[in-house]
Coordinates of C-alpha atoms in Angstrom, one line a residue:
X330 CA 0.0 0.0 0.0
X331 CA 1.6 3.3 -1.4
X332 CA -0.2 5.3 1.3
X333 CA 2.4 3.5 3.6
X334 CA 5.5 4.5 2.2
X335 CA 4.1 8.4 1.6
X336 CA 3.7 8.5 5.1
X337 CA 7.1 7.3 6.1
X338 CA 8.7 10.7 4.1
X339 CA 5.9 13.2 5.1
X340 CA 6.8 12.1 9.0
X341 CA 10.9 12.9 7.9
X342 CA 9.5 16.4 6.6
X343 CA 10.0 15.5 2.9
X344 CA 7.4 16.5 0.3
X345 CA 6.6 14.7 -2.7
X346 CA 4.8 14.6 -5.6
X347 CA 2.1 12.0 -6.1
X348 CA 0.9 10.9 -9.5
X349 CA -2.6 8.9 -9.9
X350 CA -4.2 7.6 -13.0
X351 CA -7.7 8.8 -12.6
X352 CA -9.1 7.6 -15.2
X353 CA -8.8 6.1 -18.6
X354 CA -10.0 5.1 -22.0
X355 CA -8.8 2.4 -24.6
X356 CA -6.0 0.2 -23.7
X357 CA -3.5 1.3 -20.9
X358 CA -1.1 -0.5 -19.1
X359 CA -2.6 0.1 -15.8
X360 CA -6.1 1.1 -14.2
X361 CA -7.3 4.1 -12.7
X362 CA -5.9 4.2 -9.0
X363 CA -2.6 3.2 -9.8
X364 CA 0.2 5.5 -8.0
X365 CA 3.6 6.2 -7.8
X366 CA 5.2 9.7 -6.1
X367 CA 8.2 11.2 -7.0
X368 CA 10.6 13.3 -4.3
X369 CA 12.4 16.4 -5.7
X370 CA 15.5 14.3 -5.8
X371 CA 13.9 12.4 -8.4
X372 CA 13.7 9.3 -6.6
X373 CA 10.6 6.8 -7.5
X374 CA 8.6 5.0 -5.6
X375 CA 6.2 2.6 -7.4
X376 CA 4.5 2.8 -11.1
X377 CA 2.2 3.7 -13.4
X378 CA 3.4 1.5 -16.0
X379 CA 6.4 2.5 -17.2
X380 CA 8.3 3.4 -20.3
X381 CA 7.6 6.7 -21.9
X382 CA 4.3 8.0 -20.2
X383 CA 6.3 7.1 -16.9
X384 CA 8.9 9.6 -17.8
X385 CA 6.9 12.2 -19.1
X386 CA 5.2 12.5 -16.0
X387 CA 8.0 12.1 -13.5
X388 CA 9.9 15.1 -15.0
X389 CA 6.5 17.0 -14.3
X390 CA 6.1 15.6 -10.6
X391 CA 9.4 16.3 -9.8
X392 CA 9.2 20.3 -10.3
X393 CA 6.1 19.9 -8.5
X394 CA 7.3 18.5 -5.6
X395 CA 10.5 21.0 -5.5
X396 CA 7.6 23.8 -5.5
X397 CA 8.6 24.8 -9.1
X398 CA 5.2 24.2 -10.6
X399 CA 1.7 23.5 -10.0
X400 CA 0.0 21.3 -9.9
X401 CA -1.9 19.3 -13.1
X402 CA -4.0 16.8 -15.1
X403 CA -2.6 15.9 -17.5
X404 CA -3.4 13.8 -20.2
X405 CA -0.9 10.9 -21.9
X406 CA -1.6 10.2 -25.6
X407 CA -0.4 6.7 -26.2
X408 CA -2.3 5.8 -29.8
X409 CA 1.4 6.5 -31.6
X410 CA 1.2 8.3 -34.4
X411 CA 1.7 11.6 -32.4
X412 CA 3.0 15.6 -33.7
X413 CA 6.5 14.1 -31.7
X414 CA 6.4 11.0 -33.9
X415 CA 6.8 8.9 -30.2
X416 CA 6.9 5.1 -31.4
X417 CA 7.4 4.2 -27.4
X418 CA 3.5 4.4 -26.7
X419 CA 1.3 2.5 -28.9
X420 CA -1.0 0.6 -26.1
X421 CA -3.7 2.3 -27.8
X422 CA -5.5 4.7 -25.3
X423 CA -5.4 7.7 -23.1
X424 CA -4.4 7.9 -19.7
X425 CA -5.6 11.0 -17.4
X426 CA -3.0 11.8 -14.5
X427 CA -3.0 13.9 -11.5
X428 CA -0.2 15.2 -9.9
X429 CA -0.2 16.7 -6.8
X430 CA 1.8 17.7 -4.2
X431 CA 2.4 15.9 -0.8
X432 CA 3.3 17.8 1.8
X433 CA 4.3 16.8 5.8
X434 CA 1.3 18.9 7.1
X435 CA -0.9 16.5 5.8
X436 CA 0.3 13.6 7.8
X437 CA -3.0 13.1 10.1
X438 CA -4.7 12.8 7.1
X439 CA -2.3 9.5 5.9
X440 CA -2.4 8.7 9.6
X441 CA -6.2 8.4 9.2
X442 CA -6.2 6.7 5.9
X443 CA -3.4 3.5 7.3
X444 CA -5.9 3.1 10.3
X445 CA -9.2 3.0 8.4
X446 CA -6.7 0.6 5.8
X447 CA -5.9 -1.7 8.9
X448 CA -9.5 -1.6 10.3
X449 CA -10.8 -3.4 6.7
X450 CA -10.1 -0.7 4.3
X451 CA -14.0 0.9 4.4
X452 CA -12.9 4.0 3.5
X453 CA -11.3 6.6 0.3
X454 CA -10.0 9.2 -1.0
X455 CA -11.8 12.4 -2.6
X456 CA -10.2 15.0 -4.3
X457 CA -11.8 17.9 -5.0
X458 CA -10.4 18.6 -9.0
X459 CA -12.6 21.5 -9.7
X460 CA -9.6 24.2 -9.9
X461 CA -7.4 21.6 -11.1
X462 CA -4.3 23.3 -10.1
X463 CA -5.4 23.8 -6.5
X464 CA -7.0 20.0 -5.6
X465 CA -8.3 19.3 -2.3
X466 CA -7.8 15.9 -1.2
X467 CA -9.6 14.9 1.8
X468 CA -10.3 11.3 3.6
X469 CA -13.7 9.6 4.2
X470 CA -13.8 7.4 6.6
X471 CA -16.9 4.7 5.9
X472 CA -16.7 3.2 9.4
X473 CA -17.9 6.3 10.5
X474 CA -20.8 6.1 8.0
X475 CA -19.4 9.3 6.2
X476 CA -21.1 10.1 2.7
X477 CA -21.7 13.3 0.3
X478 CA -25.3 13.8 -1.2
X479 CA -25.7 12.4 -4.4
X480 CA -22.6 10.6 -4.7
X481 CA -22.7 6.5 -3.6
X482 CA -19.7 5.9 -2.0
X483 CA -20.4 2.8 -0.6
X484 CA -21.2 1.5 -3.9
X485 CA -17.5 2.6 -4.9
X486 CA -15.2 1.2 -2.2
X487 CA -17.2 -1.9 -3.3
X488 CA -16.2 -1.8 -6.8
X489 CA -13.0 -1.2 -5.9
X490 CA -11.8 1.3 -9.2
X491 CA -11.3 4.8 -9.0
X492 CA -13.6 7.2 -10.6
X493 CA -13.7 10.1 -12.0
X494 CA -17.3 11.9 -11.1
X495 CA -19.3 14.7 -11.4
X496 CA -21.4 15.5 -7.8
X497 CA -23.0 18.8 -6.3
X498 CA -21.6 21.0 -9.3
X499 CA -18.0 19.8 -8.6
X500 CA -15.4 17.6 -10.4
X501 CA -14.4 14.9 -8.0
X502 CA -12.1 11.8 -7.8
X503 CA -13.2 9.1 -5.4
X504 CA -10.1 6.6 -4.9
X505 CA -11.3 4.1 -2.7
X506 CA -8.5 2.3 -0.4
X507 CA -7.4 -1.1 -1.8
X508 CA -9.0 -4.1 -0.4
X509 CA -6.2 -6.9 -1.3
X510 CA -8.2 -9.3 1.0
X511 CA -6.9 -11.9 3.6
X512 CA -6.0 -16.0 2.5
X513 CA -7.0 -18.5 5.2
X514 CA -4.9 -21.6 4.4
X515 CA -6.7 -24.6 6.3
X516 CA -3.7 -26.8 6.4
X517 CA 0.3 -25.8 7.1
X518 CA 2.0 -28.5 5.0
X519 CA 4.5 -28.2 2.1
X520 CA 2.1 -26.6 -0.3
X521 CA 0.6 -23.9 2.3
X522 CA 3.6 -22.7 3.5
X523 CA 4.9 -21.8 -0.3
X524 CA 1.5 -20.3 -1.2
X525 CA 1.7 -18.1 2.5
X526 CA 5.1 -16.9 0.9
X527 CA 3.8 -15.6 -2.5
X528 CA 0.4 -14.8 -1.5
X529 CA 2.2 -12.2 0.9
X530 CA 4.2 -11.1 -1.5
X531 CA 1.3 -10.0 -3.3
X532 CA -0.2 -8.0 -0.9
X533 CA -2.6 -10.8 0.9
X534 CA -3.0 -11.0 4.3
X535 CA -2.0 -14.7 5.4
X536 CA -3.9 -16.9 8.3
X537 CA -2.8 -20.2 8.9
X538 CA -4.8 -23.2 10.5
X539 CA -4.0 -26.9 11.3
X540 CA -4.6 -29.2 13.9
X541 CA -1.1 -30.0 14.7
X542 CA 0.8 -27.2 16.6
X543 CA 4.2 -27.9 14.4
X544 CA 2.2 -26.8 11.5
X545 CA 0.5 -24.0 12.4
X546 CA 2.6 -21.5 14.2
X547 CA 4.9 -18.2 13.9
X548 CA 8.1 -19.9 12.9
X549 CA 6.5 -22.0 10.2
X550 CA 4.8 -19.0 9.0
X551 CA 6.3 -15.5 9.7
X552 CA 4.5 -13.8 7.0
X553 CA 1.2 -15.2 8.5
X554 CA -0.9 -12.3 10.8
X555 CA -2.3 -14.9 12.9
X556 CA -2.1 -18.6 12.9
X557 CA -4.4 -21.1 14.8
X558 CA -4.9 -24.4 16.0
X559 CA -7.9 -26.3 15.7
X560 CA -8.6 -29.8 17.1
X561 CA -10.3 -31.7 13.6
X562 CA -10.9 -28.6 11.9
X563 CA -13.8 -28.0 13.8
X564 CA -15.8 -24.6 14.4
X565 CA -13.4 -23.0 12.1
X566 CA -15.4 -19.8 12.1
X567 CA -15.2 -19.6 15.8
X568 CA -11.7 -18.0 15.9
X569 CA -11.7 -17.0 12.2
X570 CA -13.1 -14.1 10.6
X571 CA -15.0 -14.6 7.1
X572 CA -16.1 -12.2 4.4
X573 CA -16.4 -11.3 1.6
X574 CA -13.3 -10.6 1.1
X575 CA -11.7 -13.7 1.9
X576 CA -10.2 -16.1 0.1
X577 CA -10.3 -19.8 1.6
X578 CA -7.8 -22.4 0.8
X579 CA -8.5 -26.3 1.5
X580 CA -5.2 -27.8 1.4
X581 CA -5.6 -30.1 4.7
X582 CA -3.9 -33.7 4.7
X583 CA -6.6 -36.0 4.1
X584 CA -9.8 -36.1 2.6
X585 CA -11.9 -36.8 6.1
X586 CA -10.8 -33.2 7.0
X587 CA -11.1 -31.7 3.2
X588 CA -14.2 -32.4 3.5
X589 CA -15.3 -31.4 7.3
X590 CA -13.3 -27.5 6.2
X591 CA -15.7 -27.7 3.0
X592 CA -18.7 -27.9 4.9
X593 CA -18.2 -25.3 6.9
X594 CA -16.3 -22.9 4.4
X595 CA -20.2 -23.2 2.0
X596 CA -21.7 -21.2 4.3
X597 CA -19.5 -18.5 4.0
X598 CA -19.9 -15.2 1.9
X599 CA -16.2 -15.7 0.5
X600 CA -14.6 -14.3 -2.6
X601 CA -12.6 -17.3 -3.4
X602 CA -13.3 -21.2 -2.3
X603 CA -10.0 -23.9 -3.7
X604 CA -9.8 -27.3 -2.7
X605 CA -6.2 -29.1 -3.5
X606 CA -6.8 -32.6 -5.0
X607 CA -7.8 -34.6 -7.8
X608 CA -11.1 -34.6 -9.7
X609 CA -12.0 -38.1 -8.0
X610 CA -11.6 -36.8 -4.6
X611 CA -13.9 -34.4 -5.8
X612 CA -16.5 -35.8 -6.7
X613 CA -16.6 -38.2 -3.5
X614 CA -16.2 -35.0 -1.5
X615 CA -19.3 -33.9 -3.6
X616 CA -21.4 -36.9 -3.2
X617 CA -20.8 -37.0 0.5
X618 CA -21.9 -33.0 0.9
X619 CA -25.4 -33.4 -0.9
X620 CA -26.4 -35.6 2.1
X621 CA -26.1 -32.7 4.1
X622 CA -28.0 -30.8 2.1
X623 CA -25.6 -29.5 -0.6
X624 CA -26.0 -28.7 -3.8
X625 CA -24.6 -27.9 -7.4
X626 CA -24.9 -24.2 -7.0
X627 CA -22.9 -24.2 -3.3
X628 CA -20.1 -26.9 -5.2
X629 CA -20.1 -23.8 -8.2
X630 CA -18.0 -21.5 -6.0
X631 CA -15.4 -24.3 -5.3
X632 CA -12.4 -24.1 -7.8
X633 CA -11.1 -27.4 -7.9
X634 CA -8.9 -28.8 -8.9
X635 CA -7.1 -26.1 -7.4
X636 CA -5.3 -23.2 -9.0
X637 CA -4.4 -22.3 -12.7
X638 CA -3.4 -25.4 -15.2
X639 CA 0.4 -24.6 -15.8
X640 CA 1.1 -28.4 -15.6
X641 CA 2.5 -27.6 -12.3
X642 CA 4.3 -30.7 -9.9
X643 CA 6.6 -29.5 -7.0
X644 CA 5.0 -27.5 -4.0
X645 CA 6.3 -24.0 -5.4
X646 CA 5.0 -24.9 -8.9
X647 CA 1.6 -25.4 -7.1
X648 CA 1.9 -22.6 -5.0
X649 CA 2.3 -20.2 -8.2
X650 CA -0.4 -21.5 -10.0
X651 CA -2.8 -21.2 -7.4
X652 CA -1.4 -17.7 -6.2
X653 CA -1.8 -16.9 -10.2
X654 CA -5.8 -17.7 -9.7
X655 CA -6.2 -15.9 -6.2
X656 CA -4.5 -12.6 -8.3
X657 CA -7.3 -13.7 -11.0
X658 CA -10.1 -14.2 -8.4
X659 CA -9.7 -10.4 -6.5
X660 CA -9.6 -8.9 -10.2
X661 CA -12.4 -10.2 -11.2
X662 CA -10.8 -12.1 -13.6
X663 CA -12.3 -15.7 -12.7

C-alpha cells in the first residue's frame, strides 16, 4: 500500500509529488488508482506503467514536488502516431493523471487513511479537482458512516476502481483504499507454507490453520498475521473471521478433513473457495456434501482442482499456480 510509504517521508519532513491515474479510455497498461510519487530528488517509488508516459510525468512531478510548478492533469496520448512521432507508446488509449503535491502537514490525514486501511479498508479518498491546479484531497472514513449527497460511496469502495465523477456542481475523484483481502490456508503442510510466501508477497493478508501445533505456528509462518490451531478442523469460524473478502484455501492432509473444512467454508460469503486434490476426490467430497443438504450451486463456487493449469508438480509450482488464480479471483478475472 503506497499510502504507507508516503507517510514514512511526510513524518521525515519530505514532500513529494504524487501521480494517480484517474481515469482512462482504450488500452492502458494500468487502471485508474494506480500511484507512484516522486521526491524532488527524483527518486521513484512505485509505477504507473512504465516506459515513456512514466517519464513524461516524472519530469513533471518532480518540479512539482521541488515547488517549481503547479500542480496538473494531465493527459498521456499513447495511440502513436503523435505531432513528436513517439513510437514508445502505442498501447492504444489515453491515460488522465494527476499530480499533486504531498506535503508533511498533511500527515494526520495519511495517519487516518493507514488506520481506516488496517480496520478493513472501508474508506477513500476524494479529491476535489474543480480548480485543477489547487486540488483538495480529503479522507472519508466509511466506518464512521461518512457520505456526500448524491454521490454512492459505498457502492464505490465496493467496486474497488477509482472514478472520476461529477457530484453537487463539482469535479471529484473518489479513490477508494485497496482491499487486497486476507487468505485462510486450512492446512500448514508443504504446499501452504509456499503459497503463505507468495500470496504475501502479493499483498494478501496470510492466516494459517492446522490441527497439529508444528504446523501452524509463527516460525513456520512468519509472514502469517495470525495462525491457529484447531482440534479436527472443527468450528473454524469460531476464531476466524469470514467475508467477503476472503479467500479460503483447502489444502488439509486428508480427505476426512477436506471435507469437514468444506462444509463449513459453503456457508461462507467468501470471494474465493479452492480445494487441493484430484477430480475423483472431488467428486466423493461432492457426493458426500449433498447428504447434508448441498448442492450444485454451493459446489459452483469451489475451484477445484485447485489453482491455474500450468502443468505444475513441486509445492512451489503449485503454489504459483494457485497464487496466479487468487491474483485472477480479486480482479475479477475468474
Amino acid at each position: 500500500m503506497i499510502e504507507k510509504e508516503i507517510l514514512i517521508q511526510l513524518r521525515r519532513g519530505q514532500t513529494i509529488a504524487l501521480i494517480t491515474i484517474i481515469d482512462k479510455s482504450g488500452s492502458a497498461p494500468r487502471l485508474p488508482g494506480s500511484k507512484m510519487f516522486v521526491g524532488s530528488d527524483g527518486a521513484i517509488t512505485g509505477t504507473i506503467g512504465g516506459g515513456r508516459m512514466e517519464h513524461i510525468a516524472c519530469a513533471t512531478a518532480v518540479k512539482i514536488a521541488a515547488g517549481d510548478a503547479t500542480p496538473e492533469l494531465t493527459e498521456i496520448d499513447m495511440r502513436g502516431g503523435g505531432a513528436d512521432g513517439d513510437s514508445d507508446m502505442i498501447c492504444g488509449g489515453i491515460q488522465l493523471l494527476l499530480i499533486e503535491r504531498i506535503t508533511p502537514d498533511m500527515v494526520s490525514l495519511f495517519e487516518q487513511a493507514l488506520a481506516c486501511f488496517a480496520d478493513g479498508a472501508r474508506g477513500g479518498w476524494l479529491i476535489d479537482i474543480s480548480v485543477p491546479k489547487q486540488p483538495l484531497r480529503s479522507f472519508l472514513d466509511m466506518r464512521n458512516d461518512c457520505s456526500l449527497p448524491g454521490l454512492d460511496c459505498r457502492a464505490i469502495i465496493r467496486g474497488r476502481y477509482t472514478r472520476l465523477i461529477q457530484a453537487n456542481g463539482k469535479s471529484l475523484v473518489f479513490d477508494p483504499l485497496p482491499k487486497f483481502g486476507t487468505v485462510v490456508l486450512f492446512g500448514g503442510g508443504h504446499v501452504s507454507k509456499e503459497v503463505a510466501w507468495l500470496a504475501s508477497a502479493v499483498d494478501f493478508d496470510v492466516v494459517v490453520c492446522d490441527d497439529r501445533p508444528e504446523f501452524s505456528n509463527t516460525d513456520r509462518f512468519p509472514m502469517a498475521s495470525a495462525t491457529h490451531v484447531l482440534e479436527g478442523f472443527k468450528n473454524l469460524f469460531e476464531r476466524i473471521e469470514q467475508g467477503e473478502d476472503h479467500y479460503l484455501l483447502i489444502i488439509t492432509r486428508g480427505h476426512s478433513y477436506d471435507q469437514e473444512v468444506l462444509a463449513q467454508v459453503l456457508r461462507t460469503p467468501a470471494r474465493y473457495i479452492g480445494m487441493i486434490g484430484s477430480r475423483r476426490k472431488r467428486d466423493i467430497c461432492y457426493g458426500n456434501l449433498r447428504d447434508q443438504g448441498f448442492n450444485d450451486a454451493d459446489f459452483a463456487r469451489v475451484h477445484c482442482p485447485i489453482g491455474l493449469p500450468i502443468g505444475s508438480e513441486t509445492p512451489r509450482e503449485i503454489a504459483v499456480s494457485i497464487t496466479a488464480e487468487l491474483i485472477a479471483a480479486r480482479a475479477g478475472a475468474l
